[in-house]
Short mmCIF file of N, CA and C in Angstrom, two decimals:
data_model
loop_
_atom_site.label_atom_id
_atom_site.label_comp_id
_atom_site.label_asym_id
_atom_site.label_seq_id
_atom_site.Cartn_x
_atom_site.Cartn_y
_atom_site.Cartn_z
N MET A 13 24.11 1.11 -0.78
CA MET A 13 24.00 2.51 -0.39
C MET A 13 23.68 3.34 -1.63
N ALA A 14 22.83 4.31 -1.45
CA ALA A 14 22.45 5.17 -2.58
C ALA A 14 22.60 6.63 -2.17
N THR A 15 22.82 7.46 -3.14
CA THR A 15 22.95 8.89 -2.91
C THR A 15 21.79 9.61 -3.58
N LEU A 16 21.18 10.53 -2.87
CA LEU A 16 20.10 11.33 -3.43
C LEU A 16 20.66 12.21 -4.54
N ILE A 17 20.05 12.16 -5.73
CA ILE A 17 20.56 12.97 -6.83
C ILE A 17 19.65 14.13 -7.17
N CYS A 18 18.55 14.25 -6.45
CA CYS A 18 17.65 15.38 -6.69
C CYS A 18 17.07 15.80 -5.35
N ASP A 19 16.48 16.97 -5.31
CA ASP A 19 15.89 17.34 -4.04
C ASP A 19 14.62 16.52 -3.84
N GLU A 20 14.28 16.27 -2.62
CA GLU A 20 13.17 15.37 -2.27
C GLU A 20 11.83 15.86 -2.81
N ARG A 21 11.71 17.12 -3.12
CA ARG A 21 10.43 17.65 -3.58
C ARG A 21 10.18 17.42 -5.06
N SER A 22 11.20 17.16 -5.83
CA SER A 22 11.03 17.02 -7.28
C SER A 22 10.03 15.93 -7.67
N TYR A 23 10.07 14.81 -6.98
CA TYR A 23 9.19 13.68 -7.31
C TYR A 23 8.40 13.23 -6.08
N ALA A 24 8.34 14.06 -5.08
CA ALA A 24 7.74 13.70 -3.79
C ALA A 24 6.34 13.15 -3.96
N PRO A 25 6.07 12.08 -3.26
CA PRO A 25 6.83 11.45 -2.18
C PRO A 25 7.85 10.42 -2.67
N PHE A 26 7.99 10.25 -3.98
CA PHE A 26 8.98 9.34 -4.54
C PHE A 26 10.37 9.97 -4.42
N THR A 27 11.38 9.14 -4.33
CA THR A 27 12.76 9.60 -4.23
C THR A 27 13.56 8.98 -5.36
N LEU A 28 14.37 9.78 -6.03
CA LEU A 28 15.24 9.31 -7.11
C LEU A 28 16.66 9.33 -6.60
N MET A 29 17.36 8.20 -6.73
CA MET A 29 18.72 8.08 -6.20
C MET A 29 19.66 7.42 -7.20
N GLU A 30 20.95 7.70 -7.03
CA GLU A 30 21.99 7.00 -7.77
C GLU A 30 22.72 6.11 -6.77
N TYR A 31 22.96 4.87 -7.15
CA TYR A 31 23.68 3.94 -6.27
C TYR A 31 25.16 4.32 -6.20
N GLU A 32 25.68 4.46 -4.98
CA GLU A 32 27.09 4.80 -4.80
C GLU A 32 28.00 3.68 -5.29
N HIS A 33 27.59 2.43 -5.11
CA HIS A 33 28.42 1.29 -5.49
C HIS A 33 28.35 0.99 -6.99
N ALA A 34 27.44 1.66 -7.70
CA ALA A 34 27.29 1.42 -9.14
C ALA A 34 26.94 2.73 -9.83
N PRO A 35 27.92 3.62 -9.97
CA PRO A 35 27.65 4.90 -10.63
C PRO A 35 26.99 4.69 -11.99
N GLY A 36 25.98 5.52 -12.25
CA GLY A 36 25.23 5.39 -13.49
C GLY A 36 24.03 4.47 -13.38
N SER A 37 23.81 3.89 -12.19
CA SER A 37 22.63 3.07 -11.93
C SER A 37 21.74 3.82 -10.95
N TYR A 38 20.46 3.89 -11.26
CA TYR A 38 19.53 4.73 -10.50
C TYR A 38 18.31 3.94 -10.06
N CYS A 39 17.64 4.47 -9.04
CA CYS A 39 16.36 3.89 -8.64
C CYS A 39 15.40 5.00 -8.24
N LEU A 40 14.14 4.74 -8.50
CA LEU A 40 13.04 5.60 -8.10
C LEU A 40 12.25 4.77 -7.10
N MET A 41 12.08 5.29 -5.88
CA MET A 41 11.43 4.46 -4.88
C MET A 41 10.37 5.20 -4.08
N LEU A 42 9.44 4.41 -3.56
CA LEU A 42 8.39 4.90 -2.68
C LEU A 42 8.26 3.88 -1.55
N PRO A 43 8.76 4.21 -0.35
CA PRO A 43 8.63 3.27 0.78
C PRO A 43 7.23 3.32 1.37
N ASP A 44 6.85 2.26 2.08
CA ASP A 44 5.50 2.18 2.61
C ASP A 44 5.15 3.31 3.56
N GLY A 45 6.12 3.88 4.23
CA GLY A 45 5.85 4.99 5.14
C GLY A 45 5.33 6.24 4.45
N ARG A 46 5.45 6.29 3.15
CA ARG A 46 4.97 7.45 2.39
C ARG A 46 3.71 7.15 1.57
N MET A 47 3.21 5.94 1.65
CA MET A 47 2.05 5.54 0.84
C MET A 47 0.71 5.90 1.49
N GLY A 48 0.73 6.23 2.76
CA GLY A 48 -0.49 6.45 3.54
C GLY A 48 -1.59 7.26 2.89
N PRO A 49 -1.29 8.42 2.31
CA PRO A 49 -2.36 9.25 1.75
C PRO A 49 -3.13 8.62 0.59
N THR A 50 -2.62 7.52 0.04
CA THR A 50 -3.30 6.89 -1.11
C THR A 50 -3.92 5.54 -0.78
N LEU A 51 -3.77 5.06 0.43
CA LEU A 51 -4.25 3.72 0.77
C LEU A 51 -5.75 3.57 0.57
N ASP A 52 -6.52 4.61 0.90
CA ASP A 52 -7.97 4.54 0.71
C ASP A 52 -8.35 4.43 -0.76
N VAL A 53 -7.59 5.08 -1.63
CA VAL A 53 -7.85 5.01 -3.07
C VAL A 53 -7.65 3.58 -3.56
N PHE A 54 -6.56 2.97 -3.13
CA PHE A 54 -6.30 1.58 -3.52
C PHE A 54 -7.35 0.64 -2.94
N ALA A 55 -7.70 0.83 -1.68
CA ALA A 55 -8.70 -0.03 -1.04
C ALA A 55 -10.04 0.04 -1.77
N ALA A 56 -10.43 1.24 -2.19
CA ALA A 56 -11.69 1.40 -2.92
C ALA A 56 -11.65 0.66 -4.26
N GLY A 57 -10.46 0.47 -4.80
CA GLY A 57 -10.30 -0.26 -6.05
C GLY A 57 -9.99 -1.74 -5.86
N GLY A 58 -10.05 -2.21 -4.61
CA GLY A 58 -9.81 -3.62 -4.34
C GLY A 58 -8.36 -4.02 -4.28
N ARG A 59 -7.49 -3.07 -4.03
CA ARG A 59 -6.04 -3.34 -3.95
C ARG A 59 -5.51 -2.99 -2.57
N GLU A 60 -4.37 -3.55 -2.23
CA GLU A 60 -3.77 -3.27 -0.93
C GLU A 60 -3.00 -1.96 -0.90
N GLY A 61 -2.50 -1.50 -2.01
CA GLY A 61 -1.83 -0.21 -2.04
C GLY A 61 -0.36 -0.24 -1.70
N GLY A 62 0.27 -1.40 -1.71
CA GLY A 62 1.69 -1.50 -1.43
C GLY A 62 2.53 -1.35 -2.69
N GLY A 63 3.76 -1.81 -2.60
CA GLY A 63 4.69 -1.68 -3.71
C GLY A 63 4.25 -2.39 -4.98
N TYR A 64 3.62 -3.56 -4.82
CA TYR A 64 3.16 -4.30 -6.01
C TYR A 64 2.06 -3.53 -6.74
N ALA A 65 1.14 -2.97 -5.99
CA ALA A 65 0.05 -2.20 -6.60
C ALA A 65 0.60 -0.96 -7.30
N TRP A 66 1.60 -0.31 -6.70
CA TRP A 66 2.21 0.85 -7.35
C TRP A 66 2.93 0.44 -8.64
N ALA A 67 3.51 -0.75 -8.67
CA ALA A 67 4.14 -1.22 -9.91
C ALA A 67 3.09 -1.39 -11.01
N ASP A 68 1.91 -1.91 -10.65
CA ASP A 68 0.84 -2.03 -11.64
C ASP A 68 0.37 -0.65 -12.12
N VAL A 69 0.30 0.31 -11.21
CA VAL A 69 -0.06 1.68 -11.61
C VAL A 69 1.01 2.24 -12.55
N ALA A 70 2.27 1.99 -12.24
CA ALA A 70 3.35 2.46 -13.11
C ALA A 70 3.22 1.86 -14.51
N LEU A 71 2.91 0.57 -14.58
CA LEU A 71 2.70 -0.07 -15.89
C LEU A 71 1.55 0.60 -16.63
N GLN A 72 0.46 0.86 -15.93
CA GLN A 72 -0.70 1.49 -16.55
C GLN A 72 -0.33 2.88 -17.08
N LEU A 73 0.42 3.65 -16.30
CA LEU A 73 0.84 4.98 -16.73
C LEU A 73 1.72 4.91 -17.97
N MET A 74 2.69 3.98 -17.95
CA MET A 74 3.59 3.87 -19.09
C MET A 74 2.84 3.40 -20.33
N ARG A 75 2.04 2.38 -20.19
CA ARG A 75 1.34 1.82 -21.35
C ARG A 75 0.30 2.79 -21.91
N GLY A 76 -0.25 3.63 -21.03
CA GLY A 76 -1.28 4.56 -21.47
C GLY A 76 -0.77 5.88 -22.01
N GLY A 77 0.47 6.25 -21.68
CA GLY A 77 0.91 7.57 -22.11
C GLY A 77 2.39 7.71 -22.40
N ALA A 78 3.18 6.71 -22.04
CA ALA A 78 4.62 6.78 -22.28
C ALA A 78 5.16 5.37 -22.52
N PRO A 79 4.67 4.68 -23.56
CA PRO A 79 5.04 3.28 -23.76
C PRO A 79 6.53 3.05 -23.98
N GLU A 80 7.23 4.07 -24.41
CA GLU A 80 8.68 3.92 -24.63
C GLU A 80 9.45 3.71 -23.34
N LEU A 81 8.86 4.08 -22.21
CA LEU A 81 9.57 3.95 -20.93
C LEU A 81 9.69 2.51 -20.46
N GLU A 82 8.71 1.68 -20.75
CA GLU A 82 8.67 0.33 -20.19
C GLU A 82 9.91 -0.48 -20.53
N ALA A 83 10.43 -0.34 -21.74
CA ALA A 83 11.62 -1.08 -22.15
C ALA A 83 12.91 -0.45 -21.63
N ARG A 84 12.82 0.76 -21.08
CA ARG A 84 14.01 1.49 -20.67
C ARG A 84 14.31 1.39 -19.18
N LEU A 85 13.44 0.70 -18.42
CA LEU A 85 13.67 0.56 -16.98
C LEU A 85 13.10 -0.75 -16.50
N GLY A 86 13.47 -1.13 -15.31
CA GLY A 86 12.94 -2.34 -14.68
C GLY A 86 12.23 -1.97 -13.40
N MET A 87 11.47 -2.92 -12.88
CA MET A 87 10.80 -2.70 -11.59
C MET A 87 11.04 -3.91 -10.71
N ASP A 88 11.24 -3.64 -9.43
CA ASP A 88 11.48 -4.69 -8.44
C ASP A 88 10.73 -4.34 -7.16
N PRO A 89 9.39 -4.34 -7.22
CA PRO A 89 8.62 -3.95 -6.04
C PRO A 89 8.62 -5.03 -4.97
N GLU A 90 8.31 -4.60 -3.78
CA GLU A 90 8.09 -5.49 -2.64
C GLU A 90 6.77 -5.08 -2.03
N ALA A 91 6.27 -5.85 -1.10
CA ALA A 91 4.99 -5.51 -0.47
C ALA A 91 5.02 -4.11 0.12
N GLY A 92 6.13 -3.73 0.72
CA GLY A 92 6.22 -2.45 1.41
C GLY A 92 7.01 -1.38 0.69
N MET A 93 7.36 -1.60 -0.58
CA MET A 93 8.16 -0.60 -1.28
C MET A 93 8.02 -0.75 -2.79
N PHE A 94 7.82 0.38 -3.47
CA PHE A 94 7.87 0.40 -4.93
C PHE A 94 9.28 0.80 -5.34
N VAL A 95 9.86 0.08 -6.30
CA VAL A 95 11.17 0.42 -6.83
C VAL A 95 11.18 0.22 -8.34
N ALA A 96 11.58 1.26 -9.04
CA ALA A 96 11.90 1.18 -10.47
C ALA A 96 13.39 1.50 -10.57
N TYR A 97 14.09 0.86 -11.49
CA TYR A 97 15.54 1.03 -11.53
C TYR A 97 16.04 0.97 -12.97
N GLY A 98 17.27 1.41 -13.14
CA GLY A 98 17.89 1.30 -14.45
C GLY A 98 19.03 2.29 -14.62
N ARG A 99 19.59 2.29 -15.80
CA ARG A 99 20.69 3.20 -16.12
C ARG A 99 20.21 4.42 -16.88
N ASP A 100 18.95 4.42 -17.29
CA ASP A 100 18.38 5.51 -18.07
C ASP A 100 17.74 6.53 -17.12
N LEU A 101 18.52 7.50 -16.72
CA LEU A 101 18.06 8.49 -15.75
C LEU A 101 16.85 9.26 -16.26
N GLU A 102 16.84 9.62 -17.53
CA GLU A 102 15.71 10.38 -18.07
C GLU A 102 14.41 9.58 -18.03
N ALA A 103 14.49 8.28 -18.28
CA ALA A 103 13.29 7.44 -18.20
C ALA A 103 12.76 7.41 -16.77
N LEU A 104 13.64 7.29 -15.80
CA LEU A 104 13.21 7.27 -14.40
C LEU A 104 12.67 8.63 -13.97
N ARG A 105 13.25 9.69 -14.47
CA ARG A 105 12.71 11.02 -14.16
C ARG A 105 11.30 11.18 -14.71
N ARG A 106 11.09 10.74 -15.93
CA ARG A 106 9.76 10.85 -16.55
C ARG A 106 8.75 10.00 -15.78
N LEU A 107 9.13 8.78 -15.41
CA LEU A 107 8.23 7.95 -14.62
C LEU A 107 7.96 8.61 -13.27
N GLY A 108 8.98 9.22 -12.67
CA GLY A 108 8.78 9.93 -11.41
C GLY A 108 7.77 11.05 -11.53
N GLU A 109 7.81 11.78 -12.63
CA GLU A 109 6.83 12.86 -12.86
C GLU A 109 5.42 12.30 -12.99
N LEU A 110 5.29 11.21 -13.74
CA LEU A 110 3.97 10.60 -13.93
C LEU A 110 3.41 10.06 -12.62
N LEU A 111 4.26 9.37 -11.86
CA LEU A 111 3.80 8.80 -10.59
C LEU A 111 3.49 9.88 -9.56
N ARG A 112 4.31 10.91 -9.51
CA ARG A 112 4.05 12.00 -8.57
C ARG A 112 2.69 12.64 -8.86
N ALA A 113 2.40 12.88 -10.12
CA ALA A 113 1.12 13.48 -10.49
C ALA A 113 -0.04 12.58 -10.07
N ALA A 114 0.08 11.28 -10.30
CA ALA A 114 -0.99 10.35 -9.92
C ALA A 114 -1.14 10.28 -8.41
N PHE A 115 -0.05 10.31 -7.69
CA PHE A 115 -0.10 10.23 -6.22
C PHE A 115 -0.91 11.39 -5.65
N HIS A 116 -0.76 12.56 -6.23
CA HIS A 116 -1.41 13.76 -5.70
C HIS A 116 -2.78 14.03 -6.31
N ASP A 117 -3.18 13.28 -7.33
CA ASP A 117 -4.50 13.44 -7.96
C ASP A 117 -5.28 12.14 -7.75
N HIS A 118 -6.08 12.11 -6.70
CA HIS A 118 -6.74 10.87 -6.33
C HIS A 118 -7.77 10.40 -7.35
N GLU A 119 -8.35 11.30 -8.12
CA GLU A 119 -9.26 10.88 -9.20
C GLU A 119 -8.49 10.14 -10.29
N GLN A 120 -7.36 10.69 -10.68
CA GLN A 120 -6.52 10.02 -11.68
C GLN A 120 -6.04 8.68 -11.13
N LEU A 121 -5.59 8.67 -9.88
CA LEU A 121 -5.09 7.43 -9.28
C LEU A 121 -6.19 6.38 -9.23
N ALA A 122 -7.41 6.77 -8.87
CA ALA A 122 -8.52 5.81 -8.81
C ALA A 122 -8.77 5.17 -10.17
N ALA A 123 -8.70 5.96 -11.23
CA ALA A 123 -8.89 5.42 -12.58
C ALA A 123 -7.75 4.48 -12.95
N LEU A 124 -6.53 4.84 -12.58
CA LEU A 124 -5.38 3.97 -12.85
C LEU A 124 -5.48 2.66 -12.09
N VAL A 125 -5.88 2.74 -10.82
CA VAL A 125 -6.04 1.53 -10.01
C VAL A 125 -7.11 0.63 -10.62
N ARG A 126 -8.21 1.22 -11.04
CA ARG A 126 -9.31 0.46 -11.63
C ARG A 126 -8.86 -0.27 -12.90
N ASP A 127 -8.06 0.40 -13.72
CA ASP A 127 -7.68 -0.14 -15.03
C ASP A 127 -6.33 -0.85 -15.05
N ALA A 128 -5.57 -0.78 -13.97
CA ALA A 128 -4.21 -1.33 -13.95
C ALA A 128 -4.23 -2.85 -14.08
N PRO A 129 -3.23 -3.40 -14.75
CA PRO A 129 -3.13 -4.86 -14.85
C PRO A 129 -2.76 -5.44 -13.48
N PHE A 130 -3.02 -6.70 -13.30
CA PHE A 130 -2.60 -7.38 -12.07
C PHE A 130 -1.33 -8.18 -12.34
N GLU A 131 -0.32 -7.52 -12.86
CA GLU A 131 0.93 -8.22 -13.17
C GLU A 131 1.83 -8.37 -11.95
N TYR A 132 1.76 -7.44 -11.04
CA TYR A 132 2.57 -7.50 -9.83
C TYR A 132 1.71 -7.79 -8.60
N ASP A 133 0.56 -7.13 -8.49
CA ASP A 133 -0.28 -7.21 -7.30
C ASP A 133 -1.18 -8.43 -7.37
#
C-alpha cells in the first residue's frame, strides 16, 4: 500500500507516492491507463510505449541531463507500468519533473524515444 505524498498534478500523469509499509521509501509511477496520449510517439519510433519503453526514456533523460540521478534511484518497470523507486525523494521528484515535461512535449519525447537505449524495452 502506498500513500500519495503530492497532489496528482505536480508530476501528472506520473504519481509520486510513499509506501505506508516502508516509511521513507518512495515510488514514481505511470500506469498503462495513463500512457495513451504518447503511444503514437512510441510507435513512430518503433517502440511499444509501455513501462519498459518509459524506463529507457528515463535513462536517456538522466544520462543526457541529470546523470547524478541514475545512481540515486532504481527502476522496476513492467509491460503495463513504469516504476522508479528509492529512498531519495528529491531524486524521484527531479525525475518526475523531467518525465512530465517529456510526456507533454511530443517533439522532445520523439527525440528521446529515437535515442533511448534498449536496456529495458
